[in-house]
Amino acid sequence: MGKTPVELLIFDLDGTLIESKWDIATSVNLTLVELGLPQRSLEEIFGFVGDGVKKLLRLSVGEDHRVSFDEALRVFRGHYLAHCLDRTKFYPGIEAALAHFTDKRKAVATNKSIEYTEVILKGLGAHYFQFVVGGDNGFGLKPEPGMLLHIMERLNVPKEGTVLVGDSTNDINGGHNAGIRVCAVGYGMGNREKMVACQPDWFIERPEQLMEIFE
């Protein structure tokens, strides 16, 4: 089998490019403590990640209406900006893959707030990407196709030349909603069975496999 030609690789961030769950969970629990709420288990918080910070905090705070969402967001923002690069790293193999595709357009499409996204990418390697869109840039959250369509329009790459790489059903469904092919990754935070059920075009276990599939 030959490799699949690609012009633009759009990457999800958390669970695809970066292992970030530890810093997210730490910041959530620091937030809960400051708000006088009980901490949650790491696994519980990991399960809340993927739909943007608003959903993360609503689920983490729970039904405790003593705490306003704006207050929770303000407290979390302070903790996460202070801790978002404590343990967060590119997954092993990601930088090799990004360097391999030097001559391709590359972008990030994440449901994460653009503020946190830019801080993390600046710390780890923003130079790899031509364009970055976050969940609060006004194009909706994946699985809505808006941010993916915007990236293709801005970088002037057709749908047939674009592939989305991601670790969740939001990524797979978002890519399909945008009319592009999707490569799911099994090393991130996504539920494998749910991802397979969404029928991604490819499913990889290691970032290095991107170099074997695409040219």
mmCIF file of C-alpha atoms in Angstrom:
data_model
loop_
_atom_site.group_PDB
_atom_site.id
_atom_site.type_symbol
_atom_site.label_atom_id
_atom_site.label_comp_id
_atom_site.label_asym_id
_atom_site.label_seq_id
_atom_site.Cartn_x
_atom_site.Cartn_y
_atom_site.Cartn_z
ATOM 1 C CA MET A 1 0.000 0.000 0.000
ATOM 2 C CA GLY A 2 1.301 3.433 -0.910
ATOM 3 C CA LYS A 3 1.250 6.421 1.392
ATOM 4 C CA THR A 4 -1.647 8.875 1.332
ATOM 5 C CA PRO A 5 -0.764 12.347 0.032
ATOM 6 C CA VAL A 6 -1.656 15.158 2.439
ATOM 7 C CA GLU A 7 -1.255 18.950 2.260
ATOM 8 C CA LEU A 8 -2.527 19.956 5.701
ATOM 9 C CA LEU A 9 -2.423 18.111 9.019
ATOM 10 C CA ILE A 10 -4.744 19.567 11.673
ATOM 11 C CA PHE A 11 -3.996 18.327 15.183
ATOM 12 C CA ASP A 12 -6.110 18.256 18.294
ATOM 13 C CA LEU A 13 -4.073 19.368 21.340
ATOM 14 C CA ASP A 14 -4.831 17.556 24.626
ATOM 15 C CA GLY A 15 -4.382 13.805 24.282
ATOM 16 C CA THR A 16 -3.082 14.101 20.714
ATOM 17 C CA LEU A 17 -0.060 16.419 20.709
ATOM 18 C CA ILE A 18 0.414 16.855 24.440
ATOM 19 C CA GLU A 19 0.127 14.789 27.605
ATOM 20 C CA SER A 20 -1.555 17.456 29.707
ATOM 21 C CA LYS A 21 -3.968 15.633 31.978
ATOM 22 C CA TRP A 22 -1.812 15.839 35.123
ATOM 23 C CA ASP A 23 -1.542 19.632 35.063
ATOM 24 C CA ILE A 24 -5.243 19.991 34.251
ATOM 25 C CA ALA A 25 -6.225 17.727 37.150
ATOM 26 C CA THR A 26 -3.875 19.485 39.577
ATOM 27 C CA SER A 27 -5.327 22.872 38.608
ATOM 28 C CA VAL A 28 -8.915 21.620 38.947
ATOM 29 C CA ASN A 29 -8.263 20.293 42.454
ATOM 30 C CA LEU A 30 -6.428 23.471 43.507
ATOM 31 C CA THR A 31 -9.502 25.348 42.274
ATOM 32 C CA LEU A 32 -11.915 23.123 44.214
ATOM 33 C CA VAL A 33 -9.874 23.519 47.407
ATOM 34 C CA GLU A 34 -9.812 27.316 47.050
ATOM 35 C CA LEU A 35 -13.576 27.319 46.493
ATOM 36 C CA GLY A 36 -14.134 25.159 49.583
ATOM 37 C CA LEU A 37 -15.343 22.170 47.578
ATOM 38 C CA PRO A 38 -14.240 18.531 47.836
ATOM 39 C CA GLN A 39 -11.428 17.419 45.550
ATOM 40 C CA ARG A 40 -12.100 14.850 42.832
ATOM 41 C CA SER A 41 -10.107 11.782 41.824
ATOM 42 C CA LEU A 42 -7.679 12.120 38.932
ATOM 43 C CA GLU A 43 -9.585 9.560 36.852
ATOM 44 C CA GLU A 44 -12.813 11.491 37.378
ATOM 45 C CA ILE A 45 -11.209 14.726 36.164
ATOM 46 C CA PHE A 46 -9.556 12.985 33.190
ATOM 47 C CA GLY A 47 -13.046 11.895 32.150
ATOM 48 C CA PHE A 48 -14.202 15.534 32.096
ATOM 49 C CA VAL A 49 -11.493 16.704 29.660
ATOM 50 C CA GLY A 50 -12.165 17.265 25.965
ATOM 51 C CA ASP A 51 -15.179 19.551 25.684
ATOM 52 C CA GLY A 52 -13.507 22.799 26.725
ATOM 53 C CA VAL A 53 -12.866 24.463 30.058
ATOM 54 C CA LYS A 54 -16.491 25.474 30.704
ATOM 55 C CA LYS A 55 -17.718 21.881 30.634
ATOM 56 C CA LEU A 56 -14.656 20.755 32.623
ATOM 57 C CA LEU A 57 -15.384 23.212 35.420
ATOM 58 C CA ARG A 58 -19.154 22.670 35.420
ATOM 59 C CA LEU A 59 -18.635 18.929 35.851
ATOM 60 C CA SER A 60 -15.853 19.377 38.415
ATOM 61 C CA VAL A 61 -17.740 21.892 40.561
ATOM 62 C CA GLY A 62 -20.916 19.840 40.210
ATOM 63 C CA GLU A 63 -24.292 21.044 41.380
ATOM 64 C CA ASP A 64 -22.923 23.253 44.136
ATOM 65 C CA HIS A 65 -24.673 26.537 43.404
ATOM 66 C CA ARG A 66 -22.824 28.424 46.127
ATOM 67 C CA VAL A 67 -20.067 28.813 43.572
ATOM 68 C CA SER A 68 -20.671 30.932 40.487
ATOM 69 C CA PHE A 69 -19.247 29.682 37.237
ATOM 70 C CA ASP A 70 -17.424 32.980 36.696
ATOM 71 C CA GLU A 71 -15.735 32.631 40.084
ATOM 72 C CA ALA A 72 -14.711 29.031 39.354
ATOM 73 C CA LEU A 73 -13.313 30.077 35.973
ATOM 74 C CA ARG A 74 -11.365 32.974 37.493
ATOM 75 C CA VAL A 75 -9.791 30.745 40.137
ATOM 76 C CA PHE A 76 -9.022 27.961 37.670
ATOM 77 C CA ARG A 77 -7.436 30.382 35.195
ATOM 78 C CA GLY A 78 -4.942 31.544 37.808
ATOM 79 C CA HIS A 79 -3.967 28.027 38.818
ATOM 80 C CA TYR A 80 -3.792 26.617 35.291
ATOM 81 C CA LEU A 81 -1.698 29.462 33.868
ATOM 82 C CA ALA A 82 0.728 28.890 36.778
ATOM 83 C CA HIS A 83 0.874 25.110 36.337
ATOM 84 C CA CYS A 84 0.090 24.331 32.668
ATOM 85 C CA LEU A 85 3.734 23.543 31.858
ATOM 86 C CA ASP A 86 4.709 21.750 35.095
ATOM 87 C CA ARG A 87 4.349 18.245 33.641
ATOM 88 C CA THR A 88 2.804 18.871 30.212
ATOM 89 C CA LYS A 89 4.947 17.614 27.349
ATOM 90 C CA PHE A 90 4.628 16.576 23.731
ATOM 91 C CA TYR A 91 3.941 12.848 23.572
ATOM 92 C CA PRO A 92 7.031 10.772 22.661
ATOM 93 C CA GLY A 93 7.315 10.699 18.884
ATOM 94 C CA ILE A 94 5.311 13.874 18.250
ATOM 95 C CA GLU A 95 8.258 16.169 17.617
ATOM 96 C CA ALA A 96 9.834 13.646 15.246
ATOM 97 C CA ALA A 97 6.585 13.478 13.305
ATOM 98 C CA LEU A 98 6.158 17.266 13.217
ATOM 99 C CA ALA A 99 9.742 17.702 12.025
ATOM 100 C CA HIS A 100 9.239 14.992 9.392
ATOM 101 C CA PHE A 101 6.330 16.953 7.911
ATOM 102 C CA THR A 102 8.268 20.220 7.721
ATOM 103 C CA ASP A 103 7.069 20.862 4.162
ATOM 104 C CA LYS A 104 3.385 20.338 5.039
ATOM 105 C CA ARG A 105 0.948 22.855 6.463
ATOM 106 C CA LYS A 106 0.199 22.077 10.106
ATOM 107 C CA ALA A 107 -2.404 23.583 12.408
ATOM 108 C CA VAL A 108 -3.942 23.053 15.844
ATOM 109 C CA ALA A 109 -7.711 22.910 16.402
ATOM 110 C CA THR A 110 -8.559 22.520 20.080
ATOM 111 C CA ASN A 111 -11.621 22.972 22.278
ATOM 112 C CA LYS A 112 -9.195 24.357 24.876
ATOM 113 C CA SER A 113 -9.161 28.106 25.493
ATOM 114 C CA ILE A 114 -6.775 29.894 23.127
ATOM 115 C CA GLU A 115 -5.065 31.620 26.076
ATOM 116 C CA TYR A 116 -3.877 28.338 27.613
ATOM 117 C CA THR A 117 -3.178 26.841 24.196
ATOM 118 C CA GLU A 118 -0.813 29.657 23.210
ATOM 119 C CA VAL A 119 1.067 29.542 26.533
ATOM 120 C CA ILE A 120 1.591 25.773 26.214
ATOM 121 C CA LEU A 121 2.612 25.841 22.546
ATOM 122 C CA LYS A 122 4.985 28.743 23.178
ATOM 123 C CA GLY A 123 6.602 26.649 25.889
ATOM 124 C CA LEU A 124 6.805 23.445 23.850
ATOM 125 C CA GLY A 125 7.109 24.423 20.184
ATOM 126 C CA ALA A 126 4.715 26.874 18.531
ATOM 127 C CA HIS A 127 7.042 27.125 15.503
ATOM 128 C CA TYR A 128 5.742 23.813 14.160
ATOM 129 C CA PHE A 129 2.306 25.253 13.367
ATOM 130 C CA GLN A 130 1.117 27.801 10.826
ATOM 131 C CA PHE A 131 -2.240 28.389 12.481
ATOM 132 C CA VAL A 132 -3.909 27.707 15.838
ATOM 133 C CA VAL A 133 -7.608 27.915 16.740
ATOM 134 C CA GLY A 134 -8.983 27.522 20.275
ATOM 135 C CA GLY A 135 -12.408 26.783 21.649
ATOM 136 C CA ASP A 136 -13.187 30.407 22.457
ATOM 137 C CA ASN A 137 -12.190 31.874 19.079
ATOM 138 C CA GLY A 138 -15.839 31.990 17.985
ATOM 139 C CA PHE A 139 -16.019 29.021 15.611
ATOM 140 C CA GLY A 140 -17.770 26.620 17.957
ATOM 141 C CA LEU A 141 -16.414 23.498 19.626
ATOM 142 C CA LYS A 142 -15.709 20.213 17.882
ATOM 143 C CA PRO A 143 -17.718 18.175 16.832
ATOM 144 C CA GLU A 144 -19.006 21.354 15.180
ATOM 145 C CA PRO A 145 -16.965 21.801 11.985
ATOM 146 C CA GLY A 146 -16.449 25.579 12.243
ATOM 147 C CA MET A 147 -12.842 25.751 13.443
ATOM 148 C CA LEU A 148 -11.740 23.097 10.940
ATOM 149 C CA LEU A 149 -13.412 24.873 8.027
ATOM 150 C CA HIS A 150 -11.851 28.169 9.153
ATOM 151 C CA ILE A 151 -8.353 26.663 9.211
ATOM 152 C CA MET A 152 -8.717 25.208 5.704
ATOM 153 C CA GLU A 153 -10.016 28.533 4.430
ATOM 154 C CA ARG A 154 -7.210 30.534 6.058
ATOM 155 C CA LEU A 155 -4.488 28.182 4.822
ATOM 156 C CA ASN A 156 -6.189 27.769 1.442
ATOM 157 C CA VAL A 157 -6.105 23.958 1.455
ATOM 158 C CA PRO A 158 -8.973 21.862 0.029
ATOM 159 C CA LYS A 159 -10.846 19.275 2.104
ATOM 160 C CA GLU A 160 -9.430 16.402 0.093
ATOM 161 C CA GLY A 161 -5.888 17.496 1.010
ATOM 162 C CA THR A 162 -6.607 17.790 4.737
ATOM 163 C CA VAL A 163 -6.460 15.237 7.568
ATOM 164 C CA LEU A 164 -7.478 15.787 11.203
ATOM 165 C CA VAL A 165 -5.522 13.907 13.872
ATOM 166 C CA GLY A 166 -7.296 13.506 17.211
ATOM 167 C CA ASP A 167 -8.012 11.333 20.241
ATOM 168 C CA SER A 168 -11.741 11.720 20.789
ATOM 169 C CA THR A 169 -15.168 11.194 19.275
ATOM 170 C CA ASN A 170 -15.424 15.004 19.089
ATOM 171 C CA ASP A 171 -12.435 14.978 16.724
ATOM 172 C CA ILE A 172 -13.672 12.129 14.538
ATOM 173 C CA ASN A 173 -17.215 13.473 14.295
ATOM 174 C CA GLY A 174 -15.926 17.024 13.834
ATOM 175 C CA GLY A 175 -13.677 15.962 10.982
ATOM 176 C CA HIS A 176 -16.471 14.066 9.277
ATOM 177 C CA ASN A 177 -18.830 17.028 9.791
ATOM 178 C CA ALA A 178 -16.222 19.200 8.051
ATOM 179 C CA GLY A 179 -15.934 16.705 5.182
ATOM 180 C CA ILE A 180 -12.322 15.716 5.884
ATOM 181 C CA ARG A 181 -10.599 12.455 6.708
ATOM 182 C CA VAL A 182 -9.622 11.655 10.289
ATOM 183 C CA CYS A 183 -6.743 9.738 11.849
ATOM 184 C CA ALA A 184 -7.642 8.672 15.401
ATOM 185 C CA VAL A 185 -4.922 8.062 17.978
ATOM 186 C CA GLY A 186 -5.110 5.342 20.600
ATOM 187 C CA TYR A 187 -2.490 6.720 23.001
ATOM 188 C CA GLY A 188 -4.496 9.742 24.247
ATOM 189 C CA MET A 189 -7.421 10.168 26.609
ATOM 190 C CA GLY A 190 -10.234 9.082 24.292
ATOM 191 C CA ASN A 191 -12.355 5.970 24.729
ATOM 192 C CA ARG A 192 -11.137 3.453 22.165
ATOM 193 C CA GLU A 193 -14.463 1.670 21.608
ATOM 194 C CA LYS A 194 -16.355 4.925 21.162
ATOM 195 C CA MET A 195 -13.724 6.198 18.723
ATOM 196 C CA VAL A 196 -13.814 3.012 16.636
ATOM 197 C CA ALA A 197 -17.608 3.254 16.503
ATOM 198 C CA CYS A 198 -17.245 6.703 14.886
ATOM 199 C CA GLN A 199 -15.320 5.084 12.026
ATOM 200 C CA PRO A 200 -12.127 7.119 11.665
ATOM 201 C CA ASP A 201 -10.279 6.645 8.381
ATOM 202 C CA TRP A 202 -7.120 5.531 10.214
ATOM 203 C CA PHE A 203 -6.335 4.468 13.783
ATOM 204 C CA ILE A 204 -2.757 4.659 15.077
ATOM 205 C CA GLU A 205 -1.102 3.680 18.352
ATOM 206 C CA ARG A 206 2.069 5.791 18.052
ATOM 207 C CA PRO A 207 2.692 9.267 16.589
ATOM 208 C CA GLU A 208 5.504 7.835 14.431
ATOM 209 C CA GLN A 209 2.885 5.941 12.416
ATOM 210 C CA LEU A 210 1.846 9.254 10.855
ATOM 211 C CA MET A 211 5.097 9.115 8.898
ATOM 212 C CA GLU A 212 4.225 5.636 7.632
ATOM 213 C CA ILE A 213 0.719 6.592 6.467
ATOM 214 C CA PHE A 214 1.085 10.062 4.977
ATOM 215 C CA GLU A 215 3.379 11.706 2.456
#
